[in-house]
């Protein structure tokens, strides 16, 4: 049986991490539809640490039977500065962490817990947390700019034009574009689409009608919402709605379940069976 659990970050990690999570595939292989949400993850699976870059469309992530993945979901724009790598270099990619870090940061890596380690999920989570703390402490401002503030991200999610946001931030449009590309992985126009979609997907799963979701999240109309959901998620808005009373579904490449209810909240989905993260921009 597949399982998923979340824990809130503690200490300094709360400034950069939305949630820590762990997913267990169960007795059968599983393919998960990972929806774009503006976030990046550090993953640990099979003893290998991997960076999940920012997605522009749905990503199908396969896991073998019995597979266990532990992850940290970073707030939009937060992880590139810790890695010392601009987000656009990792866009739509999953890359081994050892291939991403420069020699100065690579020394922070320590052997990860191996499969079958007695420490189990506790050991995996602790290892990732220690690594994230070390990266956070070693982060400098020499490679990537600071991520956009939460109000700025919410403004983009709400549909604010890039020129207006740049003016509010006191920067040029070109500077805002470079900052978005370096920290989010794409320019303001794509960031606006992804962040608005994240809010819309949460509402759709919560049972809000597509027409109401379109109105509440700034889409021109319901057909506009439908086109954007299909473009970014690869499924229809109805596929993101709750499936109460239905049996648990085994996801396939064509029909993976996109979300679950977690602690009464519904958030955009990343690399796990349930949507997770905080209401950072939703």
mmCIF file of C-alpha atoms in Angstrom, residues 6-220:
data_model
loop_
_atom_site.group_PDB
_atom_site.id
_atom_site.type_symbol
_atom_site.label_atom_id
_atom_site.label_comp_id
_atom_site.label_asym_id
_atom_site.label_seq_id
_atom_site.Cartn_x
_atom_site.Cartn_y
_atom_site.Cartn_z
ATOM 1 C CA UNK A 6 4.689 15.365 5.649
ATOM 2 C CA UNK A 7 6.426 17.165 8.484
ATOM 3 C CA UNK A 8 6.953 20.907 8.845
ATOM 4 C CA UNK A 9 10.535 22.186 8.700
ATOM 5 C CA UNK A 10 12.200 23.245 11.928
ATOM 6 C CA UNK A 11 14.680 25.936 12.885
ATOM 7 C CA UNK A 12 16.466 27.936 10.175
ATOM 8 C CA UNK A 13 15.067 25.687 7.443
ATOM 9 C CA UNK A 14 11.642 27.241 7.899
ATOM 10 C CA UNK A 15 12.903 30.276 6.008
ATOM 11 C CA UNK A 16 13.628 28.293 2.856
ATOM 12 C CA UNK A 17 11.752 24.971 3.075
ATOM 13 C CA UNK A 18 8.000 24.565 2.712
ATOM 14 C CA UNK A 19 7.750 20.964 3.863
ATOM 15 C CA UNK A 20 9.677 17.747 4.389
ATOM 16 C CA UNK A 21 7.990 14.670 2.947
ATOM 17 C CA UNK A 22 8.375 10.926 2.527
ATOM 18 C CA UNK A 23 6.655 8.661 0.005
ATOM 19 C CA UNK A 24 6.612 4.853 -0.054
ATOM 20 C CA UNK A 25 5.624 3.236 -3.352
ATOM 21 C CA UNK A 26 4.135 0.069 -1.887
ATOM 22 C CA UNK A 27 4.000 -3.362 -3.483
ATOM 23 C CA UNK A 28 3.598 -2.246 -7.100
ATOM 24 C CA UNK A 29 5.574 0.149 -9.310
ATOM 25 C CA UNK A 30 4.054 3.606 -9.430
ATOM 26 C CA UNK A 31 4.192 6.545 -11.839
ATOM 27 C CA UNK A 32 3.308 9.911 -10.362
ATOM 28 C CA UNK A 33 2.234 12.978 -12.299
ATOM 29 C CA UNK A 34 4.277 15.822 -10.808
ATOM 30 C CA UNK A 35 2.622 19.186 -11.359
ATOM 31 C CA UNK A 36 4.581 22.428 -11.855
ATOM 32 C CA UNK A 37 4.355 24.689 -8.806
ATOM 33 C CA UNK A 38 7.371 27.009 -8.849
ATOM 34 C CA UNK A 39 9.273 24.935 -6.282
ATOM 35 C CA UNK A 40 12.446 22.860 -6.387
ATOM 36 C CA UNK A 41 13.122 19.746 -4.305
ATOM 37 C CA UNK A 42 16.073 17.919 -2.826
ATOM 38 C CA UNK A 43 15.307 14.197 -3.034
ATOM 39 C CA UNK A 44 16.934 11.156 -1.475
ATOM 40 C CA UNK A 45 16.066 7.787 -3.008
ATOM 41 C CA UNK A 46 18.087 4.594 -3.060
ATOM 42 C CA UNK A 47 20.968 6.366 -1.356
ATOM 43 C CA UNK A 48 21.270 8.977 -4.117
ATOM 44 C CA UNK A 49 20.599 12.678 -3.596
ATOM 45 C CA UNK A 50 18.906 14.355 -6.551
ATOM 46 C CA UNK A 51 17.825 17.894 -7.356
ATOM 47 C CA UNK A 52 14.391 18.247 -8.944
ATOM 48 C CA UNK A 53 14.480 21.447 -10.946
ATOM 49 C CA UNK A 54 11.568 23.794 -11.622
ATOM 50 C CA UNK A 55 9.009 22.278 -13.967
ATOM 51 C CA UNK A 56 7.229 24.066 -16.792
ATOM 52 C CA UNK A 57 4.907 21.123 -17.515
ATOM 53 C CA UNK A 58 3.869 17.949 -15.741
ATOM 54 C CA UNK A 59 6.681 15.473 -15.092
ATOM 55 C CA UNK A 60 6.021 11.728 -14.855
ATOM 56 C CA UNK A 61 8.152 10.263 -12.065
ATOM 57 C CA UNK A 62 8.422 6.495 -11.871
ATOM 58 C CA UNK A 63 9.211 4.532 -8.699
ATOM 59 C CA UNK A 64 9.841 0.781 -8.385
ATOM 60 C CA UNK A 65 7.896 -1.451 -6.048
ATOM 61 C CA UNK A 66 9.007 -0.848 -2.484
ATOM 62 C CA UNK A 67 10.703 2.416 -3.392
ATOM 63 C CA UNK A 68 11.103 5.062 -0.710
ATOM 64 C CA UNK A 69 11.736 8.716 -1.498
ATOM 65 C CA UNK A 70 12.414 11.413 1.075
ATOM 66 C CA UNK A 71 12.352 15.040 0.059
ATOM 67 C CA UNK A 72 12.592 18.672 1.047
ATOM 68 C CA UNK A 73 10.395 21.044 -0.946
ATOM 69 C CA UNK A 74 11.975 24.494 -1.080
ATOM 70 C CA UNK A 75 10.050 27.708 -1.330
ATOM 71 C CA UNK A 76 9.917 29.198 -4.824
ATOM 72 C CA UNK A 77 13.303 30.708 -5.645
ATOM 73 C CA UNK A 78 15.064 29.586 -2.455
ATOM 74 C CA UNK A 79 17.174 26.584 -3.513
ATOM 75 C CA UNK A 80 19.370 28.042 -6.310
ATOM 76 C CA UNK A 81 21.286 30.282 -3.900
ATOM 77 C CA UNK A 82 22.027 27.277 -1.671
ATOM 78 C CA UNK A 83 23.262 25.235 -4.625
ATOM 79 C CA UNK A 84 25.198 28.072 -6.228
ATOM 80 C CA UNK A 85 23.495 27.255 -9.540
ATOM 81 C CA UNK A 86 20.888 29.331 -11.413
ATOM 82 C CA UNK A 87 17.483 27.697 -11.556
ATOM 83 C CA UNK A 88 17.232 27.786 -15.340
ATOM 84 C CA UNK A 89 20.191 25.383 -15.560
ATOM 85 C CA UNK A 90 17.961 22.796 -13.846
ATOM 86 C CA UNK A 91 14.654 23.610 -15.513
ATOM 87 C CA UNK A 92 12.591 20.464 -16.279
ATOM 88 C CA UNK A 93 15.480 18.256 -15.116
ATOM 89 C CA UNK A 94 16.321 15.772 -12.339
ATOM 90 C CA UNK A 95 20.069 15.852 -11.711
ATOM 91 C CA UNK A 96 22.300 14.062 -9.162
ATOM 92 C CA UNK A 97 23.255 16.570 -6.490
ATOM 93 C CA UNK A 98 26.938 15.673 -6.804
ATOM 94 C CA UNK A 99 26.817 16.855 -10.433
ATOM 95 C CA UNK A 100 25.270 20.190 -9.448
ATOM 96 C CA UNK A 101 27.484 21.384 -6.597
ATOM 97 C CA UNK A 102 30.793 23.096 -7.167
ATOM 98 C CA UNK A 103 33.861 21.676 -5.334
ATOM 99 C CA UNK A 104 33.427 24.069 -2.426
ATOM 100 C CA UNK A 105 29.864 22.957 -1.773
ATOM 101 C CA UNK A 106 30.446 19.324 -2.754
ATOM 102 C CA UNK A 107 32.618 18.889 0.322
ATOM 103 C CA UNK A 108 29.428 19.286 2.384
ATOM 104 C CA UNK A 109 28.138 15.969 1.046
ATOM 105 C CA UNK A 110 28.439 12.963 3.286
ATOM 106 C CA UNK A 111 27.496 9.351 2.496
ATOM 107 C CA UNK A 112 23.705 9.107 2.380
ATOM 108 C CA UNK A 113 21.791 6.348 4.198
ATOM 109 C CA UNK A 114 21.766 3.229 2.045
ATOM 110 C CA UNK A 115 18.738 1.073 1.306
ATOM 111 C CA UNK A 116 18.061 -1.150 4.270
ATOM 112 C CA UNK A 117 19.780 1.195 6.711
ATOM 113 C CA UNK A 118 18.329 0.566 10.174
ATOM 114 C CA UNK A 119 17.775 4.281 10.622
ATOM 115 C CA UNK A 120 15.021 4.122 7.980
ATOM 116 C CA UNK A 121 13.042 7.208 7.137
ATOM 117 C CA UNK A 122 14.340 9.004 10.227
ATOM 118 C CA UNK A 123 17.902 8.632 8.972
ATOM 119 C CA UNK A 124 16.989 9.818 5.473
ATOM 120 C CA UNK A 125 15.150 12.874 6.765
ATOM 121 C CA UNK A 126 17.915 13.755 9.217
ATOM 122 C CA UNK A 127 20.570 13.438 6.494
ATOM 123 C CA UNK A 128 18.652 15.732 4.157
ATOM 124 C CA UNK A 129 18.042 18.238 6.934
ATOM 125 C CA UNK A 130 21.742 18.327 7.876
ATOM 126 C CA UNK A 131 22.692 18.782 4.239
ATOM 127 C CA UNK A 132 20.180 21.589 3.750
ATOM 128 C CA UNK A 133 21.409 23.336 6.897
ATOM 129 C CA UNK A 134 25.006 23.062 5.730
ATOM 130 C CA UNK A 135 24.121 24.457 2.300
ATOM 131 C CA UNK A 136 22.127 27.231 3.917
ATOM 132 C CA UNK A 137 25.025 28.176 6.181
ATOM 133 C CA UNK A 138 27.509 28.115 3.287
ATOM 134 C CA UNK A 139 25.321 30.016 0.821
ATOM 135 C CA UNK A 140 26.754 33.240 -0.560
ATOM 136 C CA UNK A 141 25.469 35.947 -2.840
ATOM 137 C CA UNK A 142 28.109 35.530 -5.513
ATOM 138 C CA UNK A 143 26.153 33.454 -8.010
ATOM 139 C CA UNK A 144 22.410 33.936 -7.769
ATOM 140 C CA UNK A 145 20.287 36.889 -6.657
ATOM 141 C CA UNK A 146 17.891 36.751 -3.750
ATOM 142 C CA UNK A 147 14.561 35.090 -4.428
ATOM 143 C CA UNK A 148 11.491 37.261 -4.853
ATOM 144 C CA UNK A 149 9.656 38.167 -1.676
ATOM 145 C CA UNK A 150 6.407 36.416 -0.817
ATOM 146 C CA UNK A 151 4.357 39.535 -1.666
ATOM 147 C CA UNK A 152 6.064 39.685 -5.068
ATOM 148 C CA UNK A 153 5.353 36.015 -5.713
ATOM 149 C CA UNK A 154 1.722 36.502 -4.710
ATOM 150 C CA UNK A 155 1.513 39.499 -7.036
ATOM 151 C CA UNK A 156 2.752 37.365 -9.930
ATOM 152 C CA UNK A 157 0.348 34.575 -9.013
ATOM 153 C CA UNK A 158 -2.433 37.154 -9.016
ATOM 154 C CA UNK A 159 -1.592 38.190 -12.565
ATOM 155 C CA UNK A 160 0.329 41.424 -12.004
ATOM 156 C CA UNK A 161 2.129 42.478 -15.207
ATOM 157 C CA UNK A 162 5.908 42.238 -15.085
ATOM 158 C CA UNK A 163 6.340 45.956 -15.774
ATOM 159 C CA UNK A 164 4.141 46.883 -12.819
ATOM 160 C CA UNK A 165 5.901 44.430 -10.506
ATOM 161 C CA UNK A 166 9.319 45.722 -11.586
ATOM 162 C CA UNK A 167 8.185 49.248 -10.842
ATOM 163 C CA UNK A 168 6.975 48.232 -7.378
ATOM 164 C CA UNK A 169 10.288 46.530 -6.679
ATOM 165 C CA UNK A 170 12.237 49.525 -7.934
ATOM 166 C CA UNK A 171 14.085 47.607 -10.650
ATOM 167 C CA UNK A 172 14.043 47.567 -14.432
ATOM 168 C CA UNK A 173 12.027 45.020 -16.352
ATOM 169 C CA UNK A 174 15.257 43.436 -17.580
ATOM 170 C CA UNK A 175 16.562 43.088 -14.027
ATOM 171 C CA UNK A 176 13.301 41.466 -12.897
ATOM 172 C CA UNK A 177 13.468 39.035 -15.802
ATOM 173 C CA UNK A 178 17.057 38.031 -14.965
ATOM 174 C CA UNK A 179 16.140 37.624 -11.314
ATOM 175 C CA UNK A 180 13.157 35.408 -12.119
ATOM 176 C CA UNK A 181 15.168 33.243 -14.520
ATOM 177 C CA UNK A 182 18.004 32.778 -12.013
ATOM 178 C CA UNK A 183 15.818 31.982 -9.011
ATOM 179 C CA UNK A 184 12.619 30.476 -10.449
ATOM 180 C CA UNK A 185 13.952 28.980 -13.664
ATOM 181 C CA UNK A 186 11.864 31.046 -16.069
ATOM 182 C CA UNK A 187 10.846 34.608 -16.753
ATOM 183 C CA UNK A 188 7.950 36.512 -15.162
ATOM 184 C CA UNK A 189 5.419 35.464 -17.811
ATOM 185 C CA UNK A 190 5.965 31.732 -17.236
ATOM 186 C CA UNK A 191 6.272 32.253 -13.474
ATOM 187 C CA UNK A 192 2.889 33.981 -13.488
ATOM 188 C CA UNK A 193 1.328 31.038 -15.341
ATOM 189 C CA UNK A 194 2.876 28.412 -13.052
ATOM 190 C CA UNK A 195 2.066 30.182 -9.785
ATOM 191 C CA UNK A 196 -1.508 30.947 -10.866
ATOM 192 C CA UNK A 197 -1.921 27.327 -11.928
ATOM 193 C CA UNK A 198 -0.717 26.204 -8.503
ATOM 194 C CA UNK A 199 -3.463 28.227 -6.822
ATOM 195 C CA UNK A 200 -6.051 27.009 -9.331
ATOM 196 C CA UNK A 201 -5.080 23.344 -8.929
ATOM 197 C CA UNK A 202 -5.477 23.621 -5.157
ATOM 198 C CA UNK A 203 -8.974 25.057 -5.530
ATOM 199 C CA UNK A 204 -9.981 22.454 -8.108
ATOM 200 C CA UNK A 205 -8.969 19.637 -5.798
ATOM 201 C CA UNK A 206 -10.857 21.316 -3.002
ATOM 202 C CA UNK A 207 -14.026 20.878 -5.040
ATOM 203 C CA UNK A 208 -14.466 24.452 -6.282
ATOM 204 C CA UNK A 209 -16.145 24.558 -9.693
ATOM 205 C CA UNK A 210 -13.945 25.393 -12.685
ATOM 206 C CA UNK A 211 -15.961 28.531 -13.393
ATOM 207 C CA UNK A 212 -15.444 29.773 -9.835
ATOM 208 C CA UNK A 213 -11.755 28.815 -9.906
ATOM 209 C CA UNK A 214 -11.263 30.792 -13.121
ATOM 210 C CA UNK A 215 -12.883 33.850 -11.564
ATOM 211 C CA UNK A 216 -10.985 33.584 -8.276
ATOM 212 C CA UNK A 217 -7.530 33.048 -9.787
ATOM 213 C CA UNK A 218 -7.603 35.622 -12.570
ATOM 214 C CA UNK A 219 -8.255 33.540 -15.683
ATOM 215 C CA UNK A 220 -10.268 35.255 -18.403
#
